[in-house]
mmCIF file of C-alpha atoms in Angstrom:
data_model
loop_
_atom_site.group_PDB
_atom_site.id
_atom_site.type_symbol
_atom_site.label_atom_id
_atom_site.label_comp_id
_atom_site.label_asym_id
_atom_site.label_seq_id
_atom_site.Cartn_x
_atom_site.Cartn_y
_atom_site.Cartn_z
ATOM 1 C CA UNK A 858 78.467 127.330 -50.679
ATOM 2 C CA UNK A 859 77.176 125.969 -53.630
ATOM 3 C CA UNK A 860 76.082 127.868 -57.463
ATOM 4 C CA UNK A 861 72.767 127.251 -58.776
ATOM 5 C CA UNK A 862 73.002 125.785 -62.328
ATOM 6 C CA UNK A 863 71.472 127.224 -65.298
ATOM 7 C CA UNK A 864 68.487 125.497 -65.990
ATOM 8 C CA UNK A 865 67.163 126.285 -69.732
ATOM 9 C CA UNK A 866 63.190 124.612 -70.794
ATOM 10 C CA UNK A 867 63.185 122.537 -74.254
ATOM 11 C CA UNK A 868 60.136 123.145 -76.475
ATOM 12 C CA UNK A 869 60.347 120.732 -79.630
ATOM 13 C CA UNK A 870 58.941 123.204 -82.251
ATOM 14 C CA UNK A 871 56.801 121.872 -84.825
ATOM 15 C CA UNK A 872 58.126 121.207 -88.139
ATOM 16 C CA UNK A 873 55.805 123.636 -90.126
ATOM 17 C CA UNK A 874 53.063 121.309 -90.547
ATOM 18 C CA UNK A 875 49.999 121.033 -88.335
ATOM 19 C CA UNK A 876 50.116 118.384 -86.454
ATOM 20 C CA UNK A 877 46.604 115.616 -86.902
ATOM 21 C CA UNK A 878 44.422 114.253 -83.775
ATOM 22 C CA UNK A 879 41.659 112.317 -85.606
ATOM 23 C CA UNK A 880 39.666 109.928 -83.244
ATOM 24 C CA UNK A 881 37.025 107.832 -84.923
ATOM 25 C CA UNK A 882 34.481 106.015 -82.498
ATOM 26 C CA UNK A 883 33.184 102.628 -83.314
ATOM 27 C CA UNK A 884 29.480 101.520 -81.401
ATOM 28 C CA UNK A 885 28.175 98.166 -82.263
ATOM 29 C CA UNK A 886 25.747 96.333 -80.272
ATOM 30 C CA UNK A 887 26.026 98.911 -77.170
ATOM 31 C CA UNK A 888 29.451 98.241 -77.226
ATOM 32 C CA UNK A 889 32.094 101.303 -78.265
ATOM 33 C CA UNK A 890 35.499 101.773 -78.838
ATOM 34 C CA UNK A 891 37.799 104.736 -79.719
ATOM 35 C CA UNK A 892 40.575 104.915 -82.234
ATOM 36 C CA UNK A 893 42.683 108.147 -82.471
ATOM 37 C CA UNK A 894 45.960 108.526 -85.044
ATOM 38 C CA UNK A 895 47.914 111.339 -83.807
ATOM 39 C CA UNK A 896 51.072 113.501 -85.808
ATOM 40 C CA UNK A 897 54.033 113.963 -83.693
ATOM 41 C CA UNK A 898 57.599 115.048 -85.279
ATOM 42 C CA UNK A 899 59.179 113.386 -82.339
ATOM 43 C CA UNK A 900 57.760 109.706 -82.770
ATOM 44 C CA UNK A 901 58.648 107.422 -85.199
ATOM 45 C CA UNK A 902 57.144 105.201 -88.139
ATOM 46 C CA UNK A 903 57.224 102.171 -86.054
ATOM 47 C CA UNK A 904 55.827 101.095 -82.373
ATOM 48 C CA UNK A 905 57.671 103.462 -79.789
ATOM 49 C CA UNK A 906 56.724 104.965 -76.468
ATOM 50 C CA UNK A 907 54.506 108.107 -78.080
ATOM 51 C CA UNK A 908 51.869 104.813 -79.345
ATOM 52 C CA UNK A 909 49.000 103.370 -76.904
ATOM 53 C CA UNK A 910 48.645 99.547 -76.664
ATOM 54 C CA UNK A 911 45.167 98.575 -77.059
ATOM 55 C CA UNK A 912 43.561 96.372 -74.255
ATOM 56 C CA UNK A 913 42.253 92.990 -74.571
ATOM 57 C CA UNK A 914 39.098 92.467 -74.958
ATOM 58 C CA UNK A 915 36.929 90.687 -71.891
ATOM 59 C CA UNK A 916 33.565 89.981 -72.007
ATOM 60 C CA UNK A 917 31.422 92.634 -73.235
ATOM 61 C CA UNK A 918 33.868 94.632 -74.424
ATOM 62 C CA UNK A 919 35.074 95.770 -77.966
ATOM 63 C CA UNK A 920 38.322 97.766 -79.348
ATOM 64 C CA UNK A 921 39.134 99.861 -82.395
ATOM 65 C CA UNK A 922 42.904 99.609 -83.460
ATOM 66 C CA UNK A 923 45.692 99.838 -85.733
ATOM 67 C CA UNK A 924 48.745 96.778 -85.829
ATOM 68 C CA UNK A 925 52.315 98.228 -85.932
ATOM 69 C CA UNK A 926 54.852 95.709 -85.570
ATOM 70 C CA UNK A 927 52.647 93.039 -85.099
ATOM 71 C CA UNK A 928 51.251 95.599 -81.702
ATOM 72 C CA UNK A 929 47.305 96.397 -81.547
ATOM 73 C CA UNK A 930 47.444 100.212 -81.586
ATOM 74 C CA UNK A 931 44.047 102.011 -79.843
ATOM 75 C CA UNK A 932 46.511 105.611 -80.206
ATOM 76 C CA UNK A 933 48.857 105.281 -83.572
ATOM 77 C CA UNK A 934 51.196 108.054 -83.415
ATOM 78 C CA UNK A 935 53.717 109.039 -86.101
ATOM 79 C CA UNK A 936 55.845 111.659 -87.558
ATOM 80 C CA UNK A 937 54.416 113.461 -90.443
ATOM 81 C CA UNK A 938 56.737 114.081 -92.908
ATOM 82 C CA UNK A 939 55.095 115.357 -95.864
ATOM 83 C CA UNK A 940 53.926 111.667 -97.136
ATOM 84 C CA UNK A 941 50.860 110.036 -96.942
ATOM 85 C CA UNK A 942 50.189 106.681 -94.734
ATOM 86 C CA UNK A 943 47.658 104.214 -94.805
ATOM 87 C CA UNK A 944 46.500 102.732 -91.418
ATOM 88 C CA UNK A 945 45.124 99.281 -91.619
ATOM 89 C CA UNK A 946 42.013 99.151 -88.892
ATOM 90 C CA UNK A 947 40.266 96.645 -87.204
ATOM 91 C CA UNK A 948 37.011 97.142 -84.880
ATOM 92 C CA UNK A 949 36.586 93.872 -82.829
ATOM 93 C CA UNK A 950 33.585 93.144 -79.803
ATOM 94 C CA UNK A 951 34.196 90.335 -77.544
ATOM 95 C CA UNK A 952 31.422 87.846 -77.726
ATOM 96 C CA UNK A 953 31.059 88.984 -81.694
ATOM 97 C CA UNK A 954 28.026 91.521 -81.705
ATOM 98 C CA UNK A 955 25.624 91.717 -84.621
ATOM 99 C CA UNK A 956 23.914 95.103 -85.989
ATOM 100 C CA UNK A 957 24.721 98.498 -87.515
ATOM 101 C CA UNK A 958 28.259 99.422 -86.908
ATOM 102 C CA UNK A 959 28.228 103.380 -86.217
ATOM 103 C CA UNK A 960 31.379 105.075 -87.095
ATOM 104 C CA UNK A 961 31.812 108.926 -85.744
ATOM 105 C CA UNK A 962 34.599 111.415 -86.147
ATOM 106 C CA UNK A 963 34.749 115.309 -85.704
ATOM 107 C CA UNK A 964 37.444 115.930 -88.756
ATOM 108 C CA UNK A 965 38.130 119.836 -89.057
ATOM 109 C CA UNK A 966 41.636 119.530 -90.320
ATOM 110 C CA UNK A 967 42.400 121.638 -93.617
ATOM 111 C CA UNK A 968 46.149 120.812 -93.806
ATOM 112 C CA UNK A 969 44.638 116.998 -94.619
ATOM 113 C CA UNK A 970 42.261 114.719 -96.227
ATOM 114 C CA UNK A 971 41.248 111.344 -94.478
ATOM 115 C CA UNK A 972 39.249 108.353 -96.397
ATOM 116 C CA UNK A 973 38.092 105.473 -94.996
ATOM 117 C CA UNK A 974 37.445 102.206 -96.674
ATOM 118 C CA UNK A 975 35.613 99.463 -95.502
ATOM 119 C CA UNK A 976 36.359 95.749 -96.008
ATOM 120 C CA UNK A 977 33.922 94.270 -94.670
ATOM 121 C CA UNK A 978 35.042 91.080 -92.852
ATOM 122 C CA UNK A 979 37.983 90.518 -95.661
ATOM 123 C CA UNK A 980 41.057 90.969 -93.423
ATOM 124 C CA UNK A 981 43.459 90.323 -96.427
ATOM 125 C CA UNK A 982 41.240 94.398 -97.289
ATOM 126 C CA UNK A 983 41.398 93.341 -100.904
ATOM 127 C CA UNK A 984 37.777 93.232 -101.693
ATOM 128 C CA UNK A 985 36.022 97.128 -100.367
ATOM 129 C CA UNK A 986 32.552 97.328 -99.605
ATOM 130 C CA UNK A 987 30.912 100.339 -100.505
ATOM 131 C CA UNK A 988 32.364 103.505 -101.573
ATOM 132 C CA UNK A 989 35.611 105.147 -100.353
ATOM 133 C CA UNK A 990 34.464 108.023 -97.346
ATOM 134 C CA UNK A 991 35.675 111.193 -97.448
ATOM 135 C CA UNK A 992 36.204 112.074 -93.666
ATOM 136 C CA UNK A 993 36.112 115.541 -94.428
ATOM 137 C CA UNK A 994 32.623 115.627 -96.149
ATOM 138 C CA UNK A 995 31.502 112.975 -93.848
ATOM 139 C CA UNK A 996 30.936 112.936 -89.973
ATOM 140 C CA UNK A 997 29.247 108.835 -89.800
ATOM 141 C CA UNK A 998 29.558 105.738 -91.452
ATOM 142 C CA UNK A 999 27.089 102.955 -91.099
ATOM 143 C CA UNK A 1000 26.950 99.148 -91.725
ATOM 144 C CA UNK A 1001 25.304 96.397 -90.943
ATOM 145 C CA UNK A 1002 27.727 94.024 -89.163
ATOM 146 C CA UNK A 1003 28.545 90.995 -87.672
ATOM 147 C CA UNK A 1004 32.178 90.405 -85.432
ATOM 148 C CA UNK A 1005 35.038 91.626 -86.890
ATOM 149 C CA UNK A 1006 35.325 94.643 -89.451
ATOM 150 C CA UNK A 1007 38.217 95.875 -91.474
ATOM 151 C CA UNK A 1008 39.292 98.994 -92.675
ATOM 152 C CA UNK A 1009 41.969 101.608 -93.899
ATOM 153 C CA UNK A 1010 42.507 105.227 -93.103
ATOM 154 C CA UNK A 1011 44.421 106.806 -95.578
ATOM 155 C CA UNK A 1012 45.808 110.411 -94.294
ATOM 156 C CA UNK A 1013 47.267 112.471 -97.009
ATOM 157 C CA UNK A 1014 48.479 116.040 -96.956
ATOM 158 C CA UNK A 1015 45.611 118.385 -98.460
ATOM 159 C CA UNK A 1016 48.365 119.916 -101.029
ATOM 160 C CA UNK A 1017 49.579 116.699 -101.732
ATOM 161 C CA UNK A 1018 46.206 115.315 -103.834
ATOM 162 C CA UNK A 1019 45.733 111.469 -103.769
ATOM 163 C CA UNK A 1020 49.367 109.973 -104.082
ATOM 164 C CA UNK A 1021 49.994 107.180 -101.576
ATOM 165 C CA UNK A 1022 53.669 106.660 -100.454
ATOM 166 C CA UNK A 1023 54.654 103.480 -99.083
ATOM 167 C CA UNK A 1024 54.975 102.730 -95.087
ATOM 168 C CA UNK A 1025 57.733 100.108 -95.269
ATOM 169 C CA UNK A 1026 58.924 100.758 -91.499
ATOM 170 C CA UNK A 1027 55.400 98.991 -90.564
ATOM 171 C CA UNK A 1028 54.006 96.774 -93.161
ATOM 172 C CA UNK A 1029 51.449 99.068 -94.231
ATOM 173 C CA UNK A 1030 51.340 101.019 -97.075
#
């Protein structure tokens, strides 16, 4: 004969916090494109197996991403560990598309606050157009465009007010 072996189920509990799914949606010249950053206590700072690589782009296509570790990100997952991160973000259309950029989100998270900044076609993001958005207050951005647009997404913890702690694992901040 043989014995059965006690088999026991893992759950990884979550570490007190809720955990964020934002997606933001990006339209431009009939072309769309979703971005979604994720909180998971089991992934890390950097790229790892919890992130989604975003496609390249063929002909009529566009993307909405994130770069970690030099990887295009359409899903950027990381743990959140009570500090804030800044997501650099780039929405791209391949041939470049002209017209009003449409960004959409359904943000109902009270554990944290989300701005967006735009930077227009300044991919150093040192020069913002417009004012910050407050994702919570906000469901839409809009902006004329042409090619490629830049942004941030700064996620902070609603009791944590506006203080910005440095990403140094990725390059952002």
């Amino acid at each position: 004969g043989f014995a059965i072996a006690d088999v026991s189920v893992f759950a990884f509990p979550l570490t007190g916090a809720a955990e964020l799914n934002l997606a933001i949606n990006g339209e431009l010249g009939g072309l769309s494109s979703d971005f979604r950053t994720v909180t998971n206590s089991d992934s890390s700072l950097g790229y790892d197996g919890f992130d989604l690589i975003a496609p390249t782009t063929p002909s009529n296509y566009s993307r909405f991403y994130s770069t970690v570790s030099g990887n295009l990100l359409s899903v950027d997952v990381w743990p959140f560990n009570g500090n804030s991160r800044t997501i650099n973000l780039t929405f791209d259309t391949n041939p470049a598309a002209s017209g009003t950029l449409v960004l959409s989100w359904d943000f109902s998270s009270t554990e944290y606050n989300a701005t967006l900044k735009d930077y227009g076609t300044d991919n150093t993001r040192a020069t913002q157009v417009g004012s910050d958005v407050n994702m919570r207050t906000s469901s839409s951005y809009s902006q004329s465009s042409t090619g490629t647009r830049y942004f941030t997404l700064t996620v902070i913890n609603a009791s944590e007010g506006t203080t910005v702690v440095p990403d140094t694992t990725t390059g952002n901040t």
